[in-house]
Coordinates of C-alpha atoms and ligand atoms in Angstrom, one line a residue:
X23 CA 33.6 9.7 -20.8
X24 CA 35.4 7.0 -18.8
X25 CA 32.9 4.6 -17.1
X26 CA 33.0 4.2 -13.3
X27 CA 32.8 0.6 -12.1
X28 CA 30.3 0.3 -9.2
X29 CA 30.3 -3.1 -7.4
X30 CA 26.9 -3.5 -5.7
X31 CA 25.4 -6.1 -3.4
X32 CA 21.9 -7.5 -3.1
X33 CA 20.3 -8.7 0.2
X34 CA 18.0 -11.3 -1.2
X35 CA 18.0 -13.1 -4.6
X36 CA 14.4 -14.2 -4.9
X37 CA 11.6 -12.9 -7.1
X38 CA 12.7 -9.3 -6.9
X39 CA 16.4 -9.8 -6.4
X40 CA 17.0 -12.0 -9.4
X41 CA 14.9 -9.6 -11.5
X42 CA 17.1 -6.6 -10.3
X43 CA 20.2 -8.6 -11.4
X44 CA 18.5 -9.3 -14.8
X45 CA 17.7 -5.6 -15.3
X46 CA 21.2 -4.4 -14.3
X47 CA 22.8 -6.9 -16.7
X48 CA 20.4 -6.4 -19.6
X49 CA 20.4 -2.6 -19.4
X50 CA 24.0 -2.0 -18.4
X51 CA 24.7 0.1 -21.5
X52 CA 21.7 2.3 -21.1
X53 CA 22.6 2.9 -17.4
X54 CA 26.2 3.6 -18.4
X55 CA 25.1 6.0 -21.1
X56 CA 22.8 7.8 -18.7
X57 CA 25.0 7.9 -15.6
X58 CA 28.5 7.1 -16.6
X59 CA 28.4 4.2 -14.1
X60 CA 28.5 0.5 -14.7
X61 CA 26.8 -1.4 -11.9
X62 CA 28.1 -4.9 -11.2
X63 CA 26.4 -7.4 -8.8
X64 CA 29.3 -8.9 -6.7
X65 CA 27.4 -10.4 -3.8
X66 CA 23.8 -11.6 -3.1
X67 CA 22.7 -12.8 0.3
X68 CA 20.4 -15.8 0.4
X69 CA 19.5 -18.6 2.8
X70 CA 20.1 -21.5 0.3
X71 CA 22.7 -21.0 -2.4
X72 CA 21.7 -24.3 -4.0
X73 CA 18.2 -23.2 -4.9
X74 CA 17.2 -22.7 -8.6
X75 CA 17.1 -19.0 -9.4
X76 CA 15.1 -16.9 -12.0
X77 CA 18.3 -15.4 -13.4
X78 CA 21.7 -17.0 -12.9
X79 CA 23.6 -15.2 -10.2
X80 CA 27.1 -15.9 -11.6
X81 CA 30.1 -17.7 -10.1
X82 CA 30.7 -16.8 -6.4
X83 CA 28.0 -14.2 -6.1
X84 CA 25.5 -16.0 -3.8
X85 CA 26.5 -16.0 -0.2
X86 CA 24.9 -16.8 3.2
X87 CA 27.4 -14.6 5.0
X88 CA 26.2 -11.1 5.6
X89 CA 29.6 -10.0 7.1
X90 CA 31.3 -10.6 3.7
X91 CA 29.0 -7.9 2.2
X92 CA 29.4 -5.5 5.2
X93 CA 33.2 -5.8 5.2
X94 CA 33.7 -5.6 1.4
X95 CA 34.9 -2.0 1.1
X96 CA 34.5 -2.1 -2.7
X97 CA 30.7 -2.4 -2.3
X98 CA 29.3 1.1 -2.5
X99 CA 25.6 0.5 -2.9
X100 CA 23.2 -2.2 -1.6
X101 CA 19.7 -3.2 -2.6
X102 CA 17.6 -4.8 0.2
X103 CA 15.2 -7.2 -1.4
X104 CA 15.0 -10.0 1.2
X105 CA 11.9 -8.7 3.1
X106 CA 11.0 -9.2 6.8
X107 CA 11.7 -7.0 9.8
X108 CA 14.6 -9.0 11.4
X109 CA 17.4 -9.8 10.7
X110 CA 16.8 -7.3 7.8
X111 CA 16.5 -4.2 9.9
X112 CA 19.8 -4.9 11.7
X113 CA 21.5 -5.6 8.4
X114 CA 20.3 -2.3 6.9
X115 CA 21.4 -0.4 10.0
X116 CA 24.9 -2.0 9.9
X117 CA 25.2 -1.1 6.1
X118 CA 24.2 2.5 6.7
X119 CA 26.6 2.8 9.6
X120 CA 29.3 1.5 7.4
X121 CA 28.6 4.3 4.9
X122 CA 26.9 2.2 2.3
X123 CA 23.7 3.7 0.7
X124 CA 20.7 1.3 0.7
X125 CA 17.6 1.1 -1.5
X126 CA 14.8 -1.1 -0.2
X127 CA 11.5 -2.6 -1.4
X128 CA 10.5 -3.5 2.2
X129 CA 7.3 -1.8 3.2
X130 CA 6.9 -3.7 6.5
X131 CA 10.4 -2.7 7.7
X132 CA 10.0 1.0 6.7
X133 CA 6.5 1.3 8.2
X134 CA 7.8 0.1 11.5
X135 CA 11.3 1.4 11.9
X136 CA 11.7 4.5 9.6
X137 CA 12.7 6.9 12.3
X138 CA 15.7 4.8 13.3
X139 CA 16.7 4.0 9.8
X140 CA 16.6 7.6 8.4
X141 CA 18.4 8.9 11.5
X142 CA 21.1 6.4 11.0
X143 CA 21.4 7.2 7.3
X144 CA 21.6 10.9 8.1
X145 CA 24.2 10.4 10.7
X146 CA 26.3 8.4 8.3
X147 CA 25.7 10.9 5.5
X148 CA 24.4 8.2 3.1
X149 CA 21.0 7.8 1.2
X150 CA 18.2 5.3 1.9
X151 CA 15.6 5.2 -1.0
X152 CA 12.4 3.2 -1.0
X153 CA 10.4 3.7 -4.2
X154 CA 9.8 0.0 -4.7
X155 CA 8.2 -0.4 -1.2
X156 CA 5.0 1.1 -2.5
X157 CA 3.1 -0.1 -5.6
X158 CA 6.0 -1.8 -7.3
X159 CA 6.4 -0.2 -10.8
X160 CA 4.4 3.1 -10.1
X161 CA 6.9 5.9 -9.4
X162 CA 4.8 7.6 -6.7
X163 CA 7.5 8.4 -4.2
X164 CA 9.5 10.3 -6.8
X165 CA 6.5 12.1 -8.0
X166 CA 5.5 13.2 -4.5
X167 CA 9.0 14.2 -3.5
X168 CA 10.2 15.8 -6.8
X169 CA 7.3 16.7 -9.1
X170 CA 4.9 17.8 -6.4
X171 CA 7.5 19.6 -4.2
X172 CA 5.4 22.8 -4.1
X173 CA 2.0 21.2 -4.0
X174 CA 0.2 21.0 -0.7
X175 CA -1.0 17.5 -1.0
X176 CA -3.8 17.0 1.5
X177 CA -5.3 13.7 0.5
X178 CA -4.0 10.4 -0.9
X179 CA -6.4 7.6 -1.9
X180 CA -4.9 4.3 -3.0
X181 CA -5.6 0.9 -4.2
X182 CA -2.2 -0.4 -3.1
X183 CA -2.5 -4.1 -2.9
X184 CA -2.7 -6.2 -6.1
X185 CA -3.8 -9.4 -4.6
X186 CA -7.0 -8.0 -2.9
X187 CA -7.9 -6.0 -6.0
X188 CA -7.6 -9.1 -8.1
X189 CA -9.9 -11.0 -5.7
X190 CA -12.5 -8.3 -5.6
X191 CA -12.7 -7.9 -9.4
X192 CA -12.9 -11.7 -9.8
X193 CA -15.8 -11.7 -7.2
X194 CA -17.6 -9.1 -9.4
X195 CA -17.6 -11.7 -12.2
X196 CA -19.1 -14.2 -9.8
X197 CA -16.1 -16.0 -8.4
X198 CA -16.1 -17.1 -4.8
X199 CA -13.7 -15.4 -2.4
X200 CA -11.7 -18.6 -1.6
X201 CA -11.4 -19.5 -5.3
X202 CA -10.2 -16.0 -6.3
X203 CA -7.6 -16.0 -3.5
X204 CA -6.3 -19.4 -4.7
X205 CA -6.0 -18.0 -8.2
X206 CA -4.1 -14.9 -7.0
X207 CA -1.7 -17.2 -5.2
X208 CA -1.3 -19.4 -8.3
X209 CA -0.5 -16.3 -10.4
X210 CA 2.1 -15.1 -7.9
X211 CA 0.4 -11.9 -6.8
X212 CA -0.1 -12.9 -3.2
X213 CA 2.6 -13.1 -0.5
X214 CA 3.8 -16.6 0.5
X215 CA 1.5 -16.2 3.5
X216 CA -1.3 -14.1 2.1
X217 CA -2.5 -13.0 5.5
X218 CA -0.8 -9.6 5.1
X219 CA -2.6 -9.1 1.8
X220 CA -6.2 -10.0 2.9
X221 CA -6.0 -8.6 6.4
X222 CA -5.1 -5.1 5.0
X223 CA -1.6 -5.1 6.8
X224 CA 0.2 -4.8 3.4
X225 CA -1.9 -1.9 2.3
X226 CA -1.6 -0.2 5.7
X227 CA 2.2 -0.3 5.6
X228 CA 2.2 1.2 2.1
X229 CA -0.3 3.9 3.2
X230 CA 1.8 4.8 6.2
X231 CA 4.8 5.3 3.8
X232 CA 2.7 7.3 1.3
X233 CA 1.3 9.5 4.1
X234 CA 4.7 10.2 5.6
X235 CA 6.0 11.4 2.2
X236 CA 2.9 13.3 1.2
X237 CA 2.5 15.2 4.5
X238 CA 6.2 15.4 5.5
X239 CA 5.2 14.0 8.9
X240 CA 6.0 10.5 10.2
X241 CA 3.2 7.9 10.1
X242 CA 4.0 4.3 11.2
X243 CA 2.0 1.1 10.9
X244 CA 0.7 1.5 14.4
X245 CA -0.9 4.8 13.5
X246 CA -3.0 3.2 10.7
X247 CA -6.4 1.7 11.4
X248 CA -7.0 -1.1 8.9
X249 CA -9.4 -3.8 7.9
X250 CA -9.1 -6.3 5.1
X251 CA -11.4 -8.0 2.7
X252 CA -11.7 -11.3 4.7
X253 CA -15.3 -10.5 6.0
X254 CA -16.6 -9.5 2.6
X255 CA -19.4 -11.6 1.1
X256 CA -20.9 -11.8 -2.4
X257 CA -23.9 -9.8 -1.0
X258 CA -21.7 -6.7 -0.5
X259 CA -20.6 -6.9 -4.1
X260 CA -24.2 -7.3 -5.3
X261 CA -25.4 -4.4 -3.2
X262 CA -22.6 -2.2 -4.5
X263 CA -23.6 -3.1 -8.1
X264 CA -27.2 -2.1 -7.3
X265 CA -26.1 1.2 -5.9
X266 CA -23.9 2.0 -9.0
X267 CA -20.6 1.2 -7.2
X268 CA -17.9 -1.4 -6.9
X269 CA -16.2 -2.7 -3.8
X270 CA -12.4 -2.0 -3.5
X271 CA -9.9 -2.2 -0.7
X272 CA -9.1 1.5 -0.4
X273 CA -6.4 3.3 1.7
X274 CA -6.9 6.9 2.5
X275 CA -4.5 9.4 4.0
X276 CA -6.2 12.7 4.9
X277 CA -5.2 16.0 6.5
X278 CA -8.2 17.3 8.5
X279 CA -7.5 20.8 10.0
X280 CA -3.8 20.0 10.2
X281 CA -4.2 16.5 11.8
X282 CA -3.4 13.3 10.0
X283 CA -5.8 10.3 9.5
X284 CA -4.7 7.1 7.7
X285 CA -6.9 4.1 7.3
X286 CA -7.5 1.1 5.0
X287 CA -10.7 -0.8 4.6
X288 CA -13.2 -2.2 2.0
X289 CA -15.2 0.7 0.5
X290 CA -17.9 1.2 -2.0
X291 CA -16.4 3.2 -4.8
X292 CA -18.8 5.1 -7.1
X293 CA -18.7 3.6 -10.6
X294 CA -17.7 7.1 -12.1
X295 CA -14.8 7.5 -9.7
X296 CA -11.4 6.8 -11.4
X297 CA -10.5 4.3 -8.7
X298 CA -13.5 2.1 -9.7
X299 CA -11.8 1.3 -13.1
X300 CA -8.7 -0.1 -11.4
X301 CA -9.0 -3.8 -12.1
X302 CA -7.1 -7.1 -11.4
X303 CA -3.6 -6.9 -9.9
X304 CA -3.2 -3.2 -10.9
X305 CA -2.7 -0.5 -8.2
X306 CA -3.5 3.2 -8.4
X307 CA -2.7 6.2 -6.2
X308 CA -4.8 9.3 -6.4
X309 CA -3.2 12.6 -5.1
X310 CA -5.3 15.6 -4.3
X311 CA -3.6 18.9 -3.6
X312 CA -3.9 22.7 -3.9
X313 CA -2.1 23.3 -7.2
X314 CA -2.6 20.0 -8.9
X315 CA -6.3 19.5 -7.9
X316 CA -6.1 15.8 -8.6
X317 CA -3.9 13.3 -10.4
X318 CA -3.8 9.6 -10.5
X319 CA -1.0 7.2 -11.2
X320 CA -1.9 3.6 -12.1
X321 CA 0.1 0.5 -13.0
X322 CA 1.2 -2.9 -12.0
X323 CA 1.5 -3.1 -8.2
X324 CA 3.3 -6.4 -7.8
X325 CA 5.7 -8.7 -9.7
X326 CA 9.5 -9.3 -9.8
X327 CA 10.4 -7.2 -12.9
X328 CA 7.9 -4.5 -12.1
X329 CA 9.3 -4.1 -8.6
X330 CA 12.9 -4.4 -9.8
X331 CA 12.4 -1.5 -12.3
X332 CA 11.8 0.8 -9.2
X333 CA 14.7 -0.8 -7.3
X334 CA 17.1 -0.1 -10.2
X335 CA 15.8 3.4 -10.7
X336 CA 16.5 4.2 -7.0
X337 CA 20.1 2.7 -7.4
X338 CA 20.6 5.0 -10.4
X339 CA 19.2 8.0 -8.4
X340 CA 21.6 7.3 -5.6
X341 CA 24.5 7.4 -8.1
X342 CA 23.3 10.6 -9.7
X343 CA 22.5 12.6 -6.6
X344 CA 25.2 11.6 -4.1
X345 CA 26.9 14.8 -2.8
X346 CA 24.2 17.1 -4.3
X347 CA 21.7 17.3 -1.5
X348 CA 18.9 16.7 -4.0
X349 CA 16.0 14.5 -2.7
X350 CA 18.1 12.8 -0.1
X351 CA 17.4 11.7 3.4
X352 CA 14.1 11.6 5.3
X353 CA 11.0 13.0 3.7
X354 CA 9.6 13.9 7.2
X355 CA 10.4 17.4 8.3
X356 CA 7.5 18.2 10.7
X357 CA 5.4 16.4 13.3
X358 CA 1.6 16.8 12.7
X359 CA -0.9 15.5 15.2
X360 CA -2.9 12.3 14.4
X361 CA -6.7 12.9 14.0
X362 CA -8.5 11.2 17.0
X363 CA -10.2 7.9 16.0
X364 CA -13.8 8.4 15.0
X365 CA -13.4 12.0 13.7
X366 CA -12.8 11.3 10.0
X367 CA -15.9 12.4 8.1
X368 CA -17.1 10.2 5.3
X369 CA -20.3 8.8 3.8
X370 CA -21.1 5.2 4.7
X371 CA -23.0 2.3 3.1
X372 CA -24.7 0.2 5.8
X373 CA -26.4 -3.2 5.3
X374 CA -28.9 -4.2 8.0
X375 CA -30.9 -7.4 8.2
X376 CA -34.3 -6.9 10.0
X377 CA -37.6 -8.5 10.7
X378 CA -40.2 -7.3 8.1
X379 CA -42.6 -5.6 10.6
X380 CA -44.2 -2.1 10.8
X381 CA -42.1 0.5 12.6
X382 CA -38.7 -1.2 12.1
X383 CA -37.5 1.4 9.6
X384 CA -38.6 4.2 11.9
X385 CA -36.5 2.7 14.8
X386 CA -33.4 2.3 12.6
X387 CA -33.8 5.8 11.2
X388 CA -34.2 7.2 14.8
X389 CA -30.9 5.6 15.9
X390 CA -29.1 7.4 13.0
X391 CA -30.9 10.6 13.8
X392 CA -29.8 10.4 17.5
X393 CA -26.2 10.6 16.3
X394 CA -26.9 13.3 13.8
X395 CA -26.2 11.0 10.9
X396 CA -28.4 11.9 7.9
X397 CA -29.6 9.3 5.4
X398 CA -28.9 9.9 1.7
X399 CA -30.3 6.8 0.1
X400 CA -32.3 3.8 1.3
X401 CA -33.4 0.5 -0.4
X402 CA -35.2 -2.5 1.1
X403 CA -35.2 -6.0 -0.2
X404 CA -37.6 -8.7 1.2
X405 CA -36.3 -12.2 1.4
X406 CA -38.2 -15.1 3.0
X407 CA -40.2 -12.9 5.5
X408 CA -37.0 -11.0 6.5
X409 CA -35.9 -7.7 5.0
X410 CA -32.5 -6.3 4.2
X411 CA -31.9 -2.5 4.4
X412 CA -29.2 -0.9 2.3
X413 CA -28.6 2.6 3.6
X414 CA -26.2 5.2 2.3
X415 CA -25.6 8.0 4.8
X416 CA -24.5 11.6 4.1
X417 CA -21.0 12.5 5.3
X418 CA -20.7 11.9 9.0
X419 CA -17.8 11.3 11.5
X420 CA -17.0 7.6 11.6
X421 CA -17.4 7.5 15.4
X422 CA -21.0 8.8 15.1
X423 CA -21.8 6.2 12.5
X424 CA -20.3 3.4 14.7
X425 CA -22.3 4.5 17.7
X426 CA -25.5 4.6 15.7
X427 CA -24.7 1.0 14.4
X428 CA -24.1 -0.2 18.0
X429 CA -27.6 1.1 18.9
X430 CA -29.2 -0.4 15.8
X431 CA -27.5 -3.8 16.5
X432 CA -29.3 -3.8 19.9
X433 CA -32.8 -3.4 18.4
X434 CA -34.8 -6.6 18.8
X435 CA -36.0 -6.5 15.2
X436 CA -32.4 -6.4 13.9
X437 CA -30.8 -9.8 13.0
X438 CA -27.0 -10.1 13.4
X439 CA -24.6 -7.2 13.2
X440 CA -25.0 -4.4 10.6
X441 CA -22.1 -4.1 8.1
X442 CA -20.7 -0.7 7.2
X443 CA -18.4 0.2 4.3
X444 CA -17.1 3.7 3.6
X445 CA -18.3 5.2 0.3
X446 CA -15.6 6.8 -1.9
X447 CA -17.3 9.3 -4.2
X448 CA -15.5 12.6 -3.6
X449 CA -13.1 14.2 -6.1
X450 CA -10.4 16.8 -5.9
X451 CA -11.6 18.7 -9.0
Ligands
NAP15 P1 11.3 -13.8 -2.1 O1 11.1 -14.3 -3.4 O2 10.8 -14.6 -1.0 O3 12.9 -13.5 -1.9 C1 13.5 -13.3 -0.7 C2 15.0 -13.5 -0.8 O4 15.6 -13.1 0.4 C3 15.4 -15.0 -1.1 O5 16.5 -15.0 -2.0 C4 15.8 -15.5 0.3 O6 16.8 -16.5 0.2 C5 16.4 -14.2 0.9 N1 16.3 -14.2 2.3 C6 15.2 -14.1 3.1 N2 15.4 -14.2 4.4 C7 16.8 -14.3 4.5 C8 17.7 -14.4 5.6 N3 17.2 -14.4 6.9 N4 19.0 -14.5 5.3 C9 19.4 -14.6 4.0 N5 18.6 -14.5 3.0 C10 17.3 -14.4 3.2 O7 10.7 -12.3 -1.9 P2 10.4 -11.2 -3.0 O8 9.1 -11.5 -3.5 O9 11.6 -11.1 -3.9 O10 10.3 -9.9 -2.1 C11 11.4 -9.3 -1.6 C12 11.0 -7.9 -0.9 O11 10.4 -7.1 -2.0 C13 10.0 -8.0 0.2 O12 10.3 -7.0 1.1 C14 8.7 -7.7 -0.5 O13 7.7 -7.2 0.4 C15 9.1 -6.7 -1.5 N6 8.2 -6.6 -2.7 C16 7.9 -7.7 -3.4 C17 7.1 -7.5 -4.5 C18 6.7 -8.7 -5.3 O14 5.8 -8.6 -6.2 N7 7.3 -9.9 -5.2 C19 6.5 -6.3 -4.8 C20 6.9 -5.2 -4.1 C21 7.8 -5.3 -3.0 P3 16.5 -17.9 -0.5 O15 16.2 -17.6 -1.9 O16 17.7 -18.7 -0.3 O17 15.3 -18.4 0.3
HSE16 N1 1.5 -9.1 -2.3 C1 1.6 -7.7 -2.7 C2 0.4 -7.3 -3.5 C3 2.9 -7.6 -3.5 O1 -0.4 -8.1 -3.8 O2 0.3 -6.1 -3.7 C4 3.4 -6.2 -3.8 O3 3.7 -5.5 -2.6

């Protein structure tokens, strides 16, 4: 079979871009055997062509001129691995309008502008693929769109940020938060500015993308309530241990009576739950659905080569499916309502510091009862004349729990603000 020469361009030649070039070069024969196409990187957009690169780009490949890529008619496929929302979004729209398919690893761009991007791709009749935008090496988008095409997925749970999972597992071994974060940065897991990692924004963008594909209904970053791990203290990790659980930053996307709820926050995960064993910079996505009951995909969630493997797989998929109609275009085909804030039912772990006096427990319990929140477990620790209450509730709407905690915080015997973390213990089997 004669091989088809495919000149491709990269937007970005950093950690991921250089690794994409490395994989394309080192696996050129495998790709050709599988697809009959030989992909050749002819341009890579950068800011500073003089910088040292992880894999040599080749003579004349690096450019600072986006127009030279847009106007090169021989370029039939582009991988966007530069990150950021602008000018990246404008570049991707221009490429799609020019009839060039794009694969992207950019979760922040997709979670903010997917409506416009997919509409433009559809109008131009070209594909836009995004496997690498969620959990790097884990092929979860393909599994959701292809393998689970007839499964009514109604819940997605994910540990989708490697940096925060690394920090939390280091804290379990006694490391301080700041030291663990510094180590994650040194090992290259964290973003250059790790704010998106620790604030939960990176996980929220990934959960918005996962929810959109799983439910076929658009979810954007603005629809996701999120909280990071920045307020966690060693006491939370210790309390989790004493309750037979671990603390993880968990994203959940849930269908509740046809309405969508997507959120990210630190949660207590029961030791026996599969997500509890996900350690270090690894990610995992658990899918619960009618026919499959439950399955979990786990693997490296960050890293240049790990992410590049998903980018290259998307490039190969574009070549293999162009003109077939198979798995192309926007995954969103319906518009489901968003669940009102406060209505998602879950069990909660609550930590309350109180004066060690008669009647305090009754007052706290009464505030939960006023909101119809039932208590499943309770433990008290006495420290220097004060007491700490660790409470685990039965499943209750998040808004009811929040209202009870507001009332508890106003009790004169309560010191400071109570902390609440969701408890993840339910299974789909
Ligand atoms: P990176 O190492 O910072 O590389 C970014 C590249 O884009 C660099 O080559 C940079 O040029 C170029 N670039 C950035 N802004 C530009 C601009 N305005 N004009 C021209 N070139 C520009 O980033 P990365 O880690 O490879 O990440 C790339 C994308 O992959 C991001 O969307 C990220 O979220 C996503 N991703 C990364 C990982 C990971 O583990 N790294 C995992 C999953 C997804 P210079 O080199 O000249 O500065
Ligand atoms: N900083 C991200 C993480 C990289 O730690 O998961 C992958 O998106």
